[in-house]
């Protein structure tokens, strides 16, 4: 696995951002997209329909945007995980410490609920008390799936040898990685063609 300071040659063009719920996948994906000049598609927006239902066009939309030469998205949802891995050239794994990941998820969930922030297609976070009554509550989901991500990502080294995996273990490493991508992209834009 690569780290924040490793050189990615060729530069990434089709990037997945992986990590447990709440670690900042969407934020980092957006920053990577701007750094490399590629569109960012927030995969949650394609997946969640009104009333938290799965949109029937989800798989087709993922197929469509990943057919492009450059894109960035989050690595989620079992129904498209293999397709995303097949088409990506780089996976950035936000493997933050467990307390940091949980605190971020808790803070985000509470803020979204109290502010009644509209997420995707009219959905809002459910009442906080549903943490104890719903298995699929985002806080419970984040706790339950952390170890899955920690098993799933390293296994890609064998099952997807074409995929570069960059493991970032802190916010500082994530910042440094994105800054290096930005600097490399600016350098390549200024460099005369061979």
CSV table of C-alpha atoms in Angstrom, one decimal:
chain,number,residue,atom,x,y,z
A,1,UNK,CA,0.0,0.0,0.0
A,2,UNK,CA,1.0,3.5,-0.7
A,3,UNK,CA,1.0,6.5,1.7
A,4,UNK,CA,0.5,10.2,1.6
A,5,UNK,CA,4.0,11.0,0.3
A,6,UNK,CA,4.3,8.4,-2.4
A,7,UNK,CA,4.4,9.5,-6.0
A,8,UNK,CA,1.5,8.4,-8.1
A,9,UNK,CA,2.7,7.9,-11.7
A,10,UNK,CA,0.7,8.2,-13.8
A,11,UNK,CA,-1.4,10.7,-12.0
A,12,UNK,CA,-4.8,9.3,-10.9
A,13,UNK,CA,-7.8,9.9,-13.1
A,14,UNK,CA,-10.5,7.5,-11.8
A,15,UNK,CA,-10.5,7.6,-8.0
A,16,UNK,CA,-12.4,5.9,-5.3
A,17,UNK,CA,-12.4,7.2,-1.7
A,18,UNK,CA,-13.1,4.4,0.9
A,19,UNK,CA,-13.6,4.5,4.7
A,20,UNK,CA,-16.1,4.0,7.4
A,21,UNK,CA,-19.1,6.2,7.8
A,22,UNK,CA,-18.3,9.7,8.9
A,23,UNK,CA,-14.5,9.8,8.2
A,24,UNK,CA,-14.9,12.5,5.5
A,25,UNK,CA,-15.0,10.5,2.3
A,26,UNK,CA,-17.2,13.0,0.4
A,27,UNK,CA,-15.2,16.0,1.5
A,28,UNK,CA,-11.9,14.4,0.5
A,29,UNK,CA,-13.4,13.1,-2.8
A,30,UNK,CA,-14.5,16.6,-3.6
A,31,UNK,CA,-11.0,18.0,-2.9
A,32,UNK,CA,-9.3,15.2,-4.9
A,33,UNK,CA,-11.7,15.9,-7.8
A,34,UNK,CA,-10.8,19.6,-7.8
A,35,UNK,CA,-7.1,18.8,-7.5
A,36,UNK,CA,-7.0,16.5,-10.5
A,37,UNK,CA,-9.6,18.4,-12.6
A,38,UNK,CA,-12.2,15.5,-12.6
A,39,UNK,CA,-15.9,15.5,-11.8
A,40,UNK,CA,-17.0,14.3,-8.4
A,41,UNK,CA,-20.2,12.3,-8.2
A,42,UNK,CA,-21.5,11.9,-4.7
A,43,UNK,CA,-22.7,8.3,-4.8
A,44,UNK,CA,-25.1,8.7,-1.9
A,45,UNK,CA,-27.1,11.1,-4.0
A,46,UNK,CA,-27.5,8.5,-6.7
A,47,UNK,CA,-28.4,5.8,-4.3
A,48,UNK,CA,-30.9,7.3,-1.9
A,49,UNK,CA,-34.3,8.2,-3.3
A,50,UNK,CA,-37.2,9.8,-1.4
A,51,UNK,CA,-38.0,8.1,1.9
A,52,UNK,CA,-34.5,6.5,2.0
A,53,UNK,CA,-35.5,4.1,-0.8
A,54,UNK,CA,-32.9,2.8,-3.3
A,55,UNK,CA,-33.3,4.7,-6.6
A,56,UNK,CA,-34.1,2.2,-9.4
A,57,UNK,CA,-31.6,3.9,-11.8
A,58,UNK,CA,-28.7,3.7,-9.4
A,59,UNK,CA,-26.6,0.9,-11.1
A,60,UNK,CA,-27.2,2.4,-14.5
A,61,UNK,CA,-26.1,5.9,-13.4
A,62,UNK,CA,-22.9,4.5,-11.8
A,63,UNK,CA,-22.2,2.6,-15.0
A,64,UNK,CA,-22.6,5.8,-17.0
A,65,UNK,CA,-20.4,8.1,-15.0
A,66,UNK,CA,-17.6,5.5,-14.5
A,67,UNK,CA,-17.4,5.1,-18.3
A,68,UNK,CA,-15.8,8.5,-18.5
A,69,UNK,CA,-12.0,8.9,-18.6
A,70,UNK,CA,-11.9,10.8,-15.3
A,71,UNK,CA,-14.1,10.8,-12.2
A,72,UNK,CA,-14.0,10.6,-8.4
A,73,UNK,CA,-16.6,9.0,-6.1
A,74,UNK,CA,-16.9,7.2,-2.8
A,75,UNK,CA,-16.5,3.4,-2.6
A,76,UNK,CA,-19.8,2.3,-1.2
A,77,UNK,CA,-22.8,0.0,-1.9
A,78,UNK,CA,-22.4,-3.7,-2.5
A,79,UNK,CA,-24.3,-3.6,-5.8
A,80,UNK,CA,-21.6,-1.4,-7.5
A,81,UNK,CA,-18.5,-2.1,-5.5
A,82,UNK,CA,-17.0,-4.5,-8.1
A,83,UNK,CA,-17.8,-2.2,-11.0
A,84,UNK,CA,-16.2,0.7,-9.3
A,85,UNK,CA,-13.0,-1.2,-8.5
A,86,UNK,CA,-12.8,-2.6,-12.1
A,87,UNK,CA,-12.9,0.9,-13.5
A,88,UNK,CA,-10.8,2.8,-10.9
A,89,UNK,CA,-7.1,3.3,-11.1
A,90,UNK,CA,-6.6,4.5,-7.5
A,91,UNK,CA,-8.4,3.9,-4.2
A,92,UNK,CA,-7.8,6.4,-1.3
A,93,UNK,CA,-8.5,4.7,2.0
A,94,UNK,CA,-9.3,7.0,4.9
A,95,UNK,CA,-8.3,4.7,7.7
A,96,UNK,CA,-8.6,7.2,10.6
A,97,UNK,CA,-8.4,6.0,14.3
A,98,UNK,CA,-11.7,4.6,15.6
A,99,UNK,CA,-12.3,7.4,18.2
A,100,UNK,CA,-11.8,10.1,15.5
A,101,UNK,CA,-14.1,8.3,13.0
A,102,UNK,CA,-16.8,7.8,15.6
A,103,UNK,CA,-16.6,11.4,17.0
A,104,UNK,CA,-16.9,12.8,13.5
A,105,UNK,CA,-19.9,10.6,12.7
A,106,UNK,CA,-21.6,11.5,15.9
A,107,UNK,CA,-21.0,15.2,15.5
A,108,UNK,CA,-22.2,15.2,11.8
A,109,UNK,CA,-25.3,13.2,12.6
A,110,UNK,CA,-26.4,15.3,15.5
A,111,UNK,CA,-25.7,18.5,13.6
A,112,UNK,CA,-27.7,17.3,10.6
A,113,UNK,CA,-30.6,16.2,12.7
A,114,UNK,CA,-30.8,19.3,14.8
A,115,UNK,CA,-30.6,21.5,11.7
A,116,UNK,CA,-32.9,19.2,9.8
A,117,UNK,CA,-30.4,19.3,6.9
A,118,UNK,CA,-31.8,18.0,3.7
A,119,UNK,CA,-29.5,15.3,2.4
A,120,UNK,CA,-30.5,13.5,-0.8
A,121,UNK,CA,-33.9,13.7,-2.5
A,122,UNK,CA,-35.7,15.3,0.5
A,123,UNK,CA,-34.3,12.9,3.1
A,124,UNK,CA,-33.2,14.1,6.6
A,125,UNK,CA,-31.5,12.2,9.5
A,126,UNK,CA,-34.1,10.3,11.6
A,127,UNK,CA,-34.7,11.3,15.2
A,128,UNK,CA,-31.6,10.6,17.4
A,129,UNK,CA,-33.6,8.2,19.6
A,130,UNK,CA,-33.9,5.8,16.7
A,131,UNK,CA,-30.3,4.9,17.4
A,132,UNK,CA,-31.6,2.4,19.9
A,133,UNK,CA,-34.5,1.1,17.8
A,134,UNK,CA,-33.1,0.8,14.2
A,135,UNK,CA,-30.3,-1.4,13.2
A,136,UNK,CA,-29.7,0.7,10.1
A,137,UNK,CA,-29.2,4.0,12.0
A,138,UNK,CA,-26.1,5.6,10.7
A,139,UNK,CA,-24.3,5.6,14.1
A,140,UNK,CA,-24.9,1.9,14.5
A,141,UNK,CA,-24.0,1.3,10.9
A,142,UNK,CA,-20.7,3.2,11.3
A,143,UNK,CA,-19.8,1.1,14.3
A,144,UNK,CA,-20.8,-2.2,12.8
A,145,UNK,CA,-19.1,-1.7,9.4
A,146,UNK,CA,-15.7,-0.3,10.4
A,147,UNK,CA,-14.1,-3.7,10.6
A,148,UNK,CA,-15.6,-4.7,7.2
A,149,UNK,CA,-13.8,-1.8,5.5
A,150,UNK,CA,-10.5,-2.8,7.3
A,151,UNK,CA,-10.9,-6.3,5.8
A,152,UNK,CA,-12.2,-5.4,2.4
A,153,UNK,CA,-9.7,-2.8,1.3
A,154,UNK,CA,-6.5,-4.8,1.9
A,155,UNK,CA,-8.0,-7.7,0.1
A,156,UNK,CA,-8.1,-5.6,-3.0
A,157,UNK,CA,-4.3,-5.9,-3.3
A,158,UNK,CA,-4.8,-9.5,-4.5
A,159,UNK,CA,-8.2,-9.3,-6.2
A,160,UNK,CA,-7.6,-6.0,-8.1
A,161,UNK,CA,-3.8,-5.7,-8.8
A,162,UNK,CA,-4.4,-2.8,-11.3
A,163,UNK,CA,-5.7,-0.6,-8.4
A,164,UNK,CA,-3.3,1.6,-6.5
A,165,UNK,CA,-4.3,1.8,-2.8
A,166,UNK,CA,-3.3,4.8,-0.8
A,167,UNK,CA,-3.8,4.5,2.9
A,168,UNK,CA,-4.2,7.7,4.9
A,169,UNK,CA,-4.3,7.3,8.7
A,170,UNK,CA,-4.9,10.9,9.8
A,171,UNK,CA,-6.4,14.1,8.7
A,172,UNK,CA,-2.9,15.5,8.3
A,173,UNK,CA,-2.0,12.8,5.9
A,174,UNK,CA,-5.2,13.4,3.9
A,175,UNK,CA,-4.4,17.1,3.7
A,176,UNK,CA,-0.8,16.4,2.6
A,177,UNK,CA,-2.0,13.9,0.0
A,178,UNK,CA,-4.5,16.3,-1.6
A,179,UNK,CA,-2.0,19.1,-1.5
A,180,UNK,CA,0.6,16.9,-3.3
A,181,UNK,CA,-2.0,16.0,-6.0
A,182,UNK,CA,-2.8,19.7,-6.5
A,183,UNK,CA,0.8,20.6,-6.8
A,184,UNK,CA,1.5,17.7,-9.2
A,185,UNK,CA,-1.5,18.6,-11.4
A,186,UNK,CA,-0.4,22.3,-11.6
A,187,UNK,CA,3.1,21.2,-12.5
A,188,UNK,CA,1.8,18.9,-15.3
A,189,UNK,CA,-0.4,21.7,-16.7
A,190,UNK,CA,2.6,24.1,-16.9
A,191,UNK,CA,5.0,21.5,-18.3
A,192,UNK,CA,5.4,21.7,-22.1
A,193,UNK,CA,4.2,18.6,-24.0
A,194,UNK,CA,7.0,16.1,-25.0
